[in-house]
mmCIF file of C-alpha atoms in Angstrom:
data_model
loop_
_atom_site.group_PDB
_atom_site.id
_atom_site.type_symbol
_atom_site.label_atom_id
_atom_site.label_comp_id
_atom_site.label_asym_id
_atom_site.label_seq_id
_atom_site.Cartn_x
_atom_site.Cartn_y
_atom_site.Cartn_z
ATOM 1 C CA MET A 1 6.855 12.275 -3.073
ATOM 2 C CA GLN A 2 7.459 12.825 0.605
ATOM 3 C CA LEU A 3 5.218 13.198 3.646
ATOM 4 C CA THR A 4 6.167 16.299 5.501
ATOM 5 C CA CYS A 5 4.017 17.391 8.462
ATOM 6 C CA ALA A 6 3.082 20.751 6.585
ATOM 7 C CA ASP A 7 0.960 18.112 4.723
ATOM 8 C CA ILE A 8 -0.924 17.027 7.575
ATOM 9 C CA HIS A 9 -3.688 18.358 9.059
ATOM 10 C CA PHE A 10 -6.511 17.247 11.803
ATOM 11 C CA ASP A 11 -9.948 17.308 11.362
ATOM 12 C CA ARG A 12 -12.102 16.125 14.358
ATOM 13 C CA ALA A 13 -15.366 17.211 12.243
ATOM 14 C CA ILE A 14 -15.830 14.890 9.446
ATOM 15 C CA LYS A 15 -18.188 11.712 9.529
ATOM 16 C CA THR A 16 -18.819 10.493 6.146
ATOM 17 C CA LYS A 17 -16.449 9.330 3.607
ATOM 18 C CA ASP A 18 -18.083 11.845 1.104
ATOM 19 C CA GLU A 19 -17.527 14.668 3.222
ATOM 20 C CA ALA A 20 -13.834 13.360 3.909
ATOM 21 C CA LEU A 21 -13.204 13.607 0.274
ATOM 22 C CA GLN A 22 -14.688 16.880 -0.178
ATOM 23 C CA ARG A 23 -12.423 18.030 2.926
ATOM 24 C CA VAL A 24 -9.362 16.781 1.370
ATOM 25 C CA VAL A 25 -9.835 18.183 -2.301
ATOM 26 C CA GLY A 26 -10.278 21.591 -0.904
ATOM 27 C CA ARG A 27 -7.090 21.266 0.986
ATOM 28 C CA LEU A 28 -5.714 19.846 -2.328
ATOM 29 C CA THR A 29 -6.981 22.568 -4.005
ATOM 30 C CA GLU A 30 -5.926 25.460 -1.631
ATOM 31 C CA ALA A 31 -2.573 24.282 -2.116
ATOM 32 C CA GLY A 32 -3.007 25.002 -6.213
ATOM 33 C CA HIS A 33 -2.390 21.380 -6.646
ATOM 34 C CA THR A 34 -5.877 20.722 -8.380
ATOM 35 C CA THR A 35 -8.647 22.356 -9.118
ATOM 36 C CA PRO A 36 -12.435 21.744 -7.386
ATOM 37 C CA ALA A 37 -13.385 19.094 -10.554
ATOM 38 C CA TYR A 38 -10.897 16.880 -8.770
ATOM 39 C CA LEU A 39 -13.762 15.801 -6.255
ATOM 40 C CA ASN A 40 -15.519 13.951 -9.124
ATOM 41 C CA GLY A 41 -12.384 12.089 -10.146
ATOM 42 C CA MET A 42 -12.074 10.649 -6.229
ATOM 43 C CA ARG A 43 -15.987 9.899 -6.417
ATOM 44 C CA GLU A 44 -15.649 8.177 -9.363
ATOM 45 C CA ARG A 45 -12.486 6.312 -8.024
ATOM 46 C CA GLU A 46 -14.347 5.185 -5.026
ATOM 47 C CA GLY A 47 -17.229 3.638 -7.295
ATOM 48 C CA GLN A 48 -15.182 1.554 -9.057
ATOM 49 C CA ILE A 49 -12.579 0.368 -5.848
ATOM 50 C CA SER A 50 -12.048 0.837 -2.254
ATOM 51 C CA THR A 51 -9.388 3.208 -1.796
ATOM 52 C CA TYR A 52 -9.265 1.847 1.815
ATOM 53 C CA LEU A 53 -5.800 -0.071 2.675
ATOM 54 C CA GLY A 54 -6.354 -1.558 5.617
ATOM 55 C CA ASN A 55 -5.421 -0.507 8.971
ATOM 56 C CA GLY A 56 -7.276 2.575 9.132
ATOM 57 C CA ILE A 57 -5.664 4.404 6.329
ATOM 58 C CA ALA A 58 -7.349 5.481 2.890
ATOM 59 C CA ILE A 59 -6.019 6.446 0.274
ATOM 60 C CA PRO A 60 -8.652 8.830 -2.060
ATOM 61 C CA HIS A 61 -7.237 9.478 -5.633
ATOM 62 C CA GLY A 62 -8.909 10.425 -9.011
ATOM 63 C CA THR A 63 -9.363 8.298 -12.129
ATOM 64 C CA PRO A 64 -7.101 9.021 -15.211
ATOM 65 C CA GLN A 65 -9.943 10.194 -17.059
ATOM 66 C CA SER A 66 -9.522 13.348 -14.265
ATOM 67 C CA ARG A 67 -6.206 13.927 -14.470
ATOM 68 C CA ASP A 68 -6.847 17.427 -16.201
ATOM 69 C CA ALA A 69 -8.065 18.292 -12.662
ATOM 70 C CA VAL A 70 -4.344 17.835 -11.626
ATOM 71 C CA LEU A 71 -2.520 21.061 -11.604
ATOM 72 C CA LYS A 72 0.613 20.136 -9.982
ATOM 73 C CA THR A 73 1.697 16.841 -8.249
ATOM 74 C CA GLY A 74 0.752 16.711 -4.418
ATOM 75 C CA VAL A 75 -0.716 15.347 -1.580
ATOM 76 C CA LYS A 76 -2.981 16.160 1.546
ATOM 77 C CA VAL A 77 -3.449 13.936 4.864
ATOM 78 C CA LEU A 78 -6.192 14.302 7.141
ATOM 79 C CA ALA A 79 -5.875 12.674 10.653
ATOM 80 C CA CYS A 80 -9.146 11.628 11.577
ATOM 81 C CA PRO A 81 -8.758 10.051 15.310
ATOM 82 C CA GLN A 82 -12.616 9.799 15.762
ATOM 83 C CA GLY A 83 -12.707 7.292 12.783
ATOM 84 C CA VAL A 84 -14.394 7.826 9.060
ATOM 85 C CA ASP A 85 -16.466 5.280 8.392
ATOM 86 C CA TRP A 86 -15.365 4.153 4.690
ATOM 87 C CA GLY A 87 -17.571 0.986 4.098
ATOM 88 C CA GLU A 88 -17.824 -2.302 4.649
ATOM 89 C CA GLU A 89 -17.635 -1.487 8.746
ATOM 90 C CA GLN A 90 -13.919 -0.181 8.212
ATOM 91 C CA ALA A 91 -12.587 3.040 9.709
ATOM 92 C CA ALA A 92 -10.173 5.163 8.452
ATOM 93 C CA TYR A 93 -8.392 7.404 10.705
ATOM 94 C CA LEU A 94 -5.810 8.862 8.260
ATOM 95 C CA ILE A 95 -7.411 9.769 4.699
ATOM 96 C CA VAL A 96 -4.122 9.943 2.387
ATOM 97 C CA GLY A 97 -5.672 12.630 -0.530
ATOM 98 C CA ILE A 98 -3.402 12.156 -3.474
ATOM 99 C CA ALA A 99 -3.194 14.746 -6.990
ATOM 100 C CA ALA A 100 -0.555 12.829 -9.327
ATOM 101 C CA GLN A 101 -0.394 13.323 -13.199
ATOM 102 C CA ASP A 102 1.619 10.022 -13.225
ATOM 103 C CA ASN A 103 2.742 7.313 -10.923
ATOM 104 C CA GLU A 104 4.259 9.649 -8.736
ATOM 105 C CA HIS A 105 2.074 8.376 -5.734
ATOM 106 C CA LEU A 106 3.832 5.104 -6.072
ATOM 107 C CA ASP A 107 6.026 7.126 -3.898
ATOM 108 C CA ILE A 108 3.387 7.744 -0.989
ATOM 109 C CA LEU A 109 2.650 3.706 -1.193
ATOM 110 C CA ARG A 110 6.095 2.905 -0.143
ATOM 111 C CA GLN A 111 6.209 4.830 2.561
ATOM 112 C CA LEU A 112 2.789 3.353 4.170
ATOM 113 C CA THR A 113 3.480 -0.093 3.748
ATOM 114 C CA HIS A 114 5.124 -0.367 7.302
ATOM 115 C CA ALA A 115 1.948 0.994 8.679
ATOM 116 C CA LEU A 116 0.012 -1.761 6.827
ATOM 117 C CA SER A 117 1.625 -4.430 8.598
ATOM 118 C CA ASP A 118 1.053 -3.553 11.755
ATOM 119 C CA GLU A 119 -2.002 -4.152 13.438
ATOM 120 C CA ARG A 120 -1.119 -1.852 16.077
ATOM 121 C CA VAL A 121 -1.396 1.447 13.698
ATOM 122 C CA PRO A 122 -5.356 2.025 13.825
ATOM 123 C CA ALA A 123 -4.967 2.563 17.948
ATOM 124 C CA ALA A 124 -2.023 4.326 17.394
ATOM 125 C CA LEU A 125 -3.987 7.041 14.580
ATOM 126 C CA SER A 126 -6.646 7.117 17.054
ATOM 127 C CA ARG A 127 -4.310 8.695 19.791
ATOM 128 C CA ALA A 128 -2.212 10.726 17.371
ATOM 129 C CA GLU A 129 -2.137 14.348 18.829
ATOM 130 C CA SER A 130 0.425 15.861 16.020
ATOM 131 C CA PRO A 131 1.560 15.727 12.421
ATOM 132 C CA GLN A 132 4.670 14.559 13.360
ATOM 133 C CA ALA A 133 3.218 11.616 15.567
ATOM 134 C CA VAL A 134 1.639 10.285 12.609
ATOM 135 C CA LEU A 135 4.760 10.301 10.686
ATOM 136 C CA GLU A 136 6.610 8.461 13.759
ATOM 137 C CA ILE A 137 3.663 6.115 13.355
ATOM 138 C CA LEU A 138 4.168 5.479 9.423
ATOM 139 C CA ALA A 139 7.679 5.312 10.028
ATOM 140 C CA GLY A 140 6.771 1.997 12.458
ATOM 141 C CA ASN A 141 7.982 3.802 14.793
ATOM 142 C CA ILE A 142 5.430 1.838 17.225
ATOM 143 C CA PHE A 143 6.945 0.333 20.049
ATOM 144 C CA PRO A 144 5.710 -2.002 22.575
ATOM 145 C CA ALA A 145 4.321 -1.539 25.629
ATOM 146 C CA GLU A 146 5.519 -2.239 28.750
ATOM 147 C CA GLY A 147 5.683 -6.331 29.190
ATOM 148 C CA GLU A 148 4.792 -6.855 25.807
ATOM 149 C CA GLU A 149 6.877 -8.813 23.547
ATOM 150 C CA MET A 150 6.917 -8.764 20.053
ATOM 151 C CA GLU A 151 7.283 -12.533 18.002
ATOM 152 C CA PRO A 152 8.700 -13.376 15.258
ATOM 153 C CA PRO A 153 7.183 -13.853 11.312
ATOM 154 C CA PRO A 154 5.878 -17.582 10.540
ATOM 155 C CA ALA A 155 7.760 -19.623 8.765
ATOM 156 C CA PHE A 156 6.915 -20.456 5.174
ATOM 157 C CA ASP A 157 6.849 -23.432 3.164
ATOM 158 C CA GLU A 158 7.966 -21.749 -0.530
ATOM 159 C CA GLU A 159 9.553 -18.804 -1.434
ATOM 160 C CA ALA A 160 10.639 -16.927 -4.830
ATOM 161 C CA THR A 161 11.310 -13.422 -6.029
ATOM 162 C CA PHE A 162 9.997 -12.150 -9.363
ATOM 163 C CA THR A 163 11.317 -8.671 -11.097
ATOM 164 C CA LEU A 164 8.739 -6.557 -12.294
ATOM 165 C CA ARG A 165 9.107 -5.711 -15.873
ATOM 166 C CA ASN A 166 6.594 -3.279 -16.346
ATOM 167 C CA PRO A 167 7.698 -0.234 -18.062
ATOM 168 C CA HIS A 168 4.689 1.396 -15.248
ATOM 169 C CA GLY A 169 5.492 -0.300 -12.695
ATOM 170 C CA LEU A 170 3.064 -2.152 -10.331
ATOM 171 C CA HIS A 171 -0.053 0.254 -10.563
ATOM 172 C CA ALA A 172 -3.541 -0.705 -10.330
ATOM 173 C CA ARG A 173 -4.054 -3.122 -14.003
ATOM 174 C CA PRO A 174 -0.901 -5.144 -13.005
ATOM 175 C CA SER A 175 -1.755 -5.481 -9.866
ATOM 176 C CA ALA A 176 -5.433 -6.928 -10.299
ATOM 177 C CA VAL A 177 -3.849 -9.512 -12.957
ATOM 178 C CA LEU A 178 -1.285 -10.942 -10.076
ATOM 179 C CA VAL A 179 -4.012 -10.496 -7.315
ATOM 180 C CA LYS A 180 -6.123 -12.934 -9.822
ATOM 181 C CA ALA A 181 -3.389 -15.105 -9.795
ATOM 182 C CA VAL A 182 -2.447 -15.474 -6.259
ATOM 183 C CA LYS A 183 -6.271 -15.978 -4.679
ATOM 184 C CA GLN A 184 -6.998 -18.647 -7.163
ATOM 185 C CA TRP A 185 -4.759 -20.969 -4.424
ATOM 186 C CA ARG A 186 -5.801 -21.858 -1.181
ATOM 187 C CA SER A 187 -2.220 -20.969 0.406
ATOM 188 C CA GLN A 188 -0.852 -18.163 2.723
ATOM 189 C CA ILE A 189 0.665 -15.851 0.505
ATOM 190 C CA ARG A 190 2.799 -12.813 1.225
ATOM 191 C CA VAL A 191 4.548 -10.307 -0.521
ATOM 192 C CA GLU A 192 7.779 -8.001 -0.123
ATOM 193 C CA ASN A 193 9.168 -5.442 -1.863
ATOM 194 C CA LEU A 194 13.286 -5.903 -1.471
ATOM 195 C CA ASP A 195 14.414 -3.308 -3.400
ATOM 196 C CA THR A 196 12.136 -0.445 -0.772
ATOM 197 C CA ARG A 197 12.807 -2.959 1.630
ATOM 198 C CA SER A 198 9.012 -2.714 2.103
ATOM 199 C CA ALA A 199 6.887 -4.581 4.889
ATOM 200 C CA ILE A 200 5.311 -7.753 4.503
ATOM 201 C CA VAL A 201 2.182 -7.712 2.566
ATOM 202 C CA ASP A 202 -1.137 -10.076 1.842
ATOM 203 C CA ALA A 203 -1.149 -10.460 -1.519
ATOM 204 C CA LYS A 204 -4.435 -11.913 -1.734
ATOM 205 C CA ASN A 205 -5.125 -8.074 -0.960
ATOM 206 C CA LEU A 206 -5.116 -5.423 -4.063
ATOM 207 C CA MET A 207 -4.837 -2.352 -2.263
ATOM 208 C CA ARG A 208 -1.951 -3.837 -0.307
ATOM 209 C CA VAL A 209 0.008 -5.066 -3.517
ATOM 210 C CA VAL A 210 -0.589 -1.595 -4.788
ATOM 211 C CA SER A 211 0.975 -0.045 -1.825
ATOM 212 C CA LEU A 212 4.632 -1.716 -2.537
ATOM 213 C CA GLY A 213 5.442 0.752 -4.961
ATOM 214 C CA ALA A 214 7.190 -1.210 -7.224
ATOM 215 C CA LYS A 215 8.638 0.253 -10.008
ATOM 216 C CA GLN A 216 10.125 -1.641 -13.115
ATOM 217 C CA GLY A 217 13.541 -3.675 -12.269
ATOM 218 C CA HIS A 218 12.142 -4.128 -8.285
ATOM 219 C CA ARG A 219 12.530 -7.339 -6.688
ATOM 220 C CA LEU A 220 8.995 -8.922 -5.127
ATOM 221 C CA HIS A 221 9.555 -11.930 -2.851
ATOM 222 C CA PHE A 222 6.921 -13.990 -2.294
ATOM 223 C CA MET A 223 6.218 -16.537 0.808
ATOM 224 C CA ALA A 224 3.881 -18.977 0.704
ATOM 225 C CA SER A 225 2.855 -21.828 3.086
ATOM 226 C CA GLY A 226 0.208 -24.148 2.482
ATOM 227 C CA GLU A 227 -0.497 -27.766 0.948
ATOM 228 C CA ASP A 228 -0.555 -25.843 -3.101
ATOM 229 C CA ALA A 229 2.310 -23.595 -1.913
ATOM 230 C CA HIS A 230 4.960 -24.972 -4.492
ATOM 231 C CA GLN A 231 2.133 -24.537 -7.501
ATOM 232 C CA ALA A 232 1.070 -20.891 -6.113
ATOM 233 C CA LEU A 233 4.355 -19.312 -6.758
ATOM 234 C CA GLU A 234 4.615 -21.222 -10.417
ATOM 235 C CA ALA A 235 1.386 -19.643 -10.931
ATOM 236 C CA ILE A 236 2.827 -16.449 -9.582
ATOM 237 C CA GLY A 237 5.955 -17.244 -11.831
ATOM 238 C CA THR A 238 3.941 -17.259 -14.841
ATOM 239 C CA ALA A 239 1.794 -14.004 -14.290
ATOM 240 C CA PHE A 240 5.228 -12.294 -14.222
ATOM 241 C CA ASN A 241 6.075 -13.790 -17.321
ATOM 242 C CA ALA A 242 3.012 -12.971 -19.121
ATOM 243 C CA GLY A 243 4.116 -9.471 -18.529
ATOM 244 C CA LEU A 244 0.982 -9.157 -16.235
ATOM 245 C CA GLY A 245 -1.323 -8.405 -18.710
ATOM 246 C CA GLU A 246 0.919 -5.653 -19.883
ATOM 247 C CA ILE A 247 3.610 -6.339 -21.927
ATOM 248 C CA ALA A 248 4.991 -9.324 -23.864
ATOM 249 C CA ALA A 249 5.480 -13.005 -22.470
ATOM 250 C CA GLN A 250 9.666 -12.638 -21.045
ATOM 251 C CA PRO A 251 10.758 -15.934 -19.092
ATOM 252 C CA GLN A 252 12.957 -14.908 -16.380
ATOM 253 C CA GLN A 253 14.721 -16.558 -14.015
ATOM 254 C CA VAL A 254 13.508 -17.282 -10.853
ATOM 255 C CA VAL A 255 15.563 -16.229 -7.475
ATOM 256 C CA GLN A 256 15.566 -18.538 -4.880
ATOM 257 C CA PRO A 257 15.545 -17.962 -1.237
ATOM 258 C CA ALA A 258 18.904 -18.413 -0.877
ATOM 259 C CA GLU A 259 19.913 -15.310 -2.471
ATOM 260 C CA LYS A 260 17.645 -12.948 -0.552
ATOM 261 C CA PRO A 261 19.753 -10.563 1.820
ATOM 262 C CA LYS A 262 19.193 -11.914 5.193
ATOM 263 C CA ARG A 263 17.674 -10.155 7.819
ATOM 264 C CA SER A 264 16.907 -10.501 11.461
ATOM 265 C CA TRP A 265 12.682 -10.444 12.503
ATOM 266 C CA ILE A 266 13.518 -7.485 14.662
ATOM 267 C CA SER A 267 15.124 -5.420 11.254
ATOM 268 C CA ARG A 268 12.198 -6.407 9.281
ATOM 269 C CA ILE A 269 9.698 -4.830 11.924
ATOM 270 C CA PHE A 270 11.858 -1.759 12.384
ATOM 271 C CA SER A 271 13.669 -1.167 9.000
#
């Protein structure tokens, strides 16, 4: 599943989250991806957990029980430069409505990881005037203004890489188990998907972890900084070995940082 200009529609009239859900389901239905009943699944999902990822991006989608309303996998995007109140003082400028019959939405999430790590994205989305401009922003093509300098990413005290063994990838359930294991530590902990060369995201943020789009066999590289960094990575390894709540315990060899491909900080921003 790949976002294209044809999937992106500007809508400057939307004011509320529910109105956004109605509009995006309308687009999905018009394109033959869903029936109107899919709206109930989206509303139910929002009641369970907000689909706001951060940086002005929300990814409303239905619950597993609403998949009967999905006729074929697809995505429709609403670009809302005015910003839509998504609750908890969060404004969504890009609303990515996903209709998936399985885990195809992970492909879309991988396309969003660059945008989730760049603090300039919300302002850029609020200024976007065309679908192509939106795609450029999502691809990470937001260059610094004249006179602005980019800073290299911070150094971390401990790093380790673990291989995901879950057959269905890092979807919501195993992601929640992982985030719970991470949140018990004080250290700052970040994670990236080495196999998709994703952006580095906050490992304590559930939706950002899901947005890595990790599939079975992908290597997730964790970086921790703080007084309990070593213990935190050991606990993360234990969670992976336990199958993240889904599969039987299978001890794995931790890949040390020395085996991680070296990339400059510039390539990590624009890759």
